[in-house]
XYZ file of C-alpha atoms in Angstrom:
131
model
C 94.802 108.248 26.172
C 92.647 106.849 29.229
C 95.662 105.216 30.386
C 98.031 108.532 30.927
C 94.970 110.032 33.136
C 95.747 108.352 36.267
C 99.438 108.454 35.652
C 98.935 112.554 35.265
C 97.313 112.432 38.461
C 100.901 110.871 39.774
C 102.905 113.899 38.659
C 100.731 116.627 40.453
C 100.807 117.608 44.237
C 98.401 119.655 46.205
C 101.188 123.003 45.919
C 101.131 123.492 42.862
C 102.875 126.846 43.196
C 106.785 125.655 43.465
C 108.870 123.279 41.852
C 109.188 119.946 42.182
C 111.953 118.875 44.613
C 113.185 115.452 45.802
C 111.701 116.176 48.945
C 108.586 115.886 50.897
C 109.201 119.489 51.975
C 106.605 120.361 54.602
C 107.167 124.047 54.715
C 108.486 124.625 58.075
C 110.600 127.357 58.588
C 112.724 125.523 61.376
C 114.843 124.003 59.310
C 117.219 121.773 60.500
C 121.521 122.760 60.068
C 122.732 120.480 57.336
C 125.334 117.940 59.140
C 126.743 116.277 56.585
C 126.615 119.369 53.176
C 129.810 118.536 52.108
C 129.325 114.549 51.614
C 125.907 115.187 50.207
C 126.816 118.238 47.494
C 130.096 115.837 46.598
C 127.916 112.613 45.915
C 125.450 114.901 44.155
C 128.254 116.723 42.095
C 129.623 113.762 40.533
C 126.641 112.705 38.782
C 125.814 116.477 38.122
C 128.841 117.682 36.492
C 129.661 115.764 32.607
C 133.001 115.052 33.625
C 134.126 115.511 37.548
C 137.849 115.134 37.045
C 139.795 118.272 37.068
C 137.597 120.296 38.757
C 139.251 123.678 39.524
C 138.848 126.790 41.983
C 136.810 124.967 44.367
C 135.113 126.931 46.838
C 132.349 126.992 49.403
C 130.281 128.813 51.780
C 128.970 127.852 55.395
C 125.073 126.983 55.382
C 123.449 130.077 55.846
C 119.426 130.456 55.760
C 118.027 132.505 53.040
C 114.463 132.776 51.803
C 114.445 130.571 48.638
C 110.371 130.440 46.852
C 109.149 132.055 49.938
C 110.461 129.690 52.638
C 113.208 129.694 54.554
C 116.090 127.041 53.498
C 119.381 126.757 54.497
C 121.799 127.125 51.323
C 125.474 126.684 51.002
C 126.805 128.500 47.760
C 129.292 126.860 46.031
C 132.025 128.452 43.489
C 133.862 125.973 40.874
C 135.490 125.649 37.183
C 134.674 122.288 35.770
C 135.441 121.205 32.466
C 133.333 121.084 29.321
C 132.841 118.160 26.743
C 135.888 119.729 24.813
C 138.241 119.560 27.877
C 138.263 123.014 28.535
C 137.236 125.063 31.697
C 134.858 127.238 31.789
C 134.511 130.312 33.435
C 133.966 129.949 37.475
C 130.404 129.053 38.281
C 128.577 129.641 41.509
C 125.434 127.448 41.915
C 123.481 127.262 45.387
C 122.487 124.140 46.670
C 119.332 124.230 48.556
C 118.622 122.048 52.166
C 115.179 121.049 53.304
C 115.139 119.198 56.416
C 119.112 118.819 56.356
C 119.117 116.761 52.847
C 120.099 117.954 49.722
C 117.110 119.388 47.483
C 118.342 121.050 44.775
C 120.495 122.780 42.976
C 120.133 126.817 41.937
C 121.855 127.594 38.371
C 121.120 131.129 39.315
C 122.259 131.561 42.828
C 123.320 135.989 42.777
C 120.680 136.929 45.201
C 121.148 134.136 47.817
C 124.720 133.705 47.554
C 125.595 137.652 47.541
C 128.198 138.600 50.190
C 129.200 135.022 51.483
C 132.313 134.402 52.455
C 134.082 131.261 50.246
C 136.909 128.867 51.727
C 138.936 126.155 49.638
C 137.062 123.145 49.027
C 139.709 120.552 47.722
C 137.145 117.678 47.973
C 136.176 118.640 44.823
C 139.003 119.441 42.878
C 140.065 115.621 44.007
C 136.855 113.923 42.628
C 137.209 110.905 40.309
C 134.338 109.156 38.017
């Protein structure tokens, strides 16, 4: 029990009030555009999605900045139908992918509010992706 004290001290950060990100995310509001989005949300979707093959409806938005935990990010929305561990699709998903300092952060399950009213273009990247 001593021993997991100064680990627990590891896991906390001085803001506690947000999640945890990959990060070091400073807070600053001029964010930087994300140059490379497309690279970075494909390397991050093929370890995020159970089986990347077949993807289907692929689709994606511009970087746009929204407010996301009270700071502005830049977020590009993303619209897909992947398949589940049965090998069937699933209804279209739309996830937002969050941006601090023009790297990936993380990924929002529930993306309605920041991703209402963008404007989607193909994104066969993804449908191509391979383990």
């Amino acid at each position: 029990m001593l021993l997991s004290l100064p680990l627990a001290g590891c896991l906390t950060s001085d803001d506690s009030s947000g999640p945890t990100t990959f990060t070091g995310d400073r807070g600053v509001d001029n964010q930087p555009v994300p140059t490379n989005s497309r690279a970075q949300i494909l390397a991050f979707m093929r370890t995020y999605l159970n089986d990347p093959v077949g993807v289907r409806d692929a689709a994606i938005a511009e970087p746009v900045q929204r407010t996301v935990g009270g700071r502005l990010r830049y977020v590009v929305c993303l619209r897909y139908s992947a398949r589940d561990t049965d090998g069937n699709y699933r209804p279209a998903r739309e996830r937002g992918i969050v941006f601090v300092d023009g790297r990936l952060d993380r990924i929002m399950e529930n993306a309605g509010e920041p991703c209402a009213g963008m404007s989607y273009g193909t994104f066969p990247d993804l449908e191509k992706m391979t383990r």
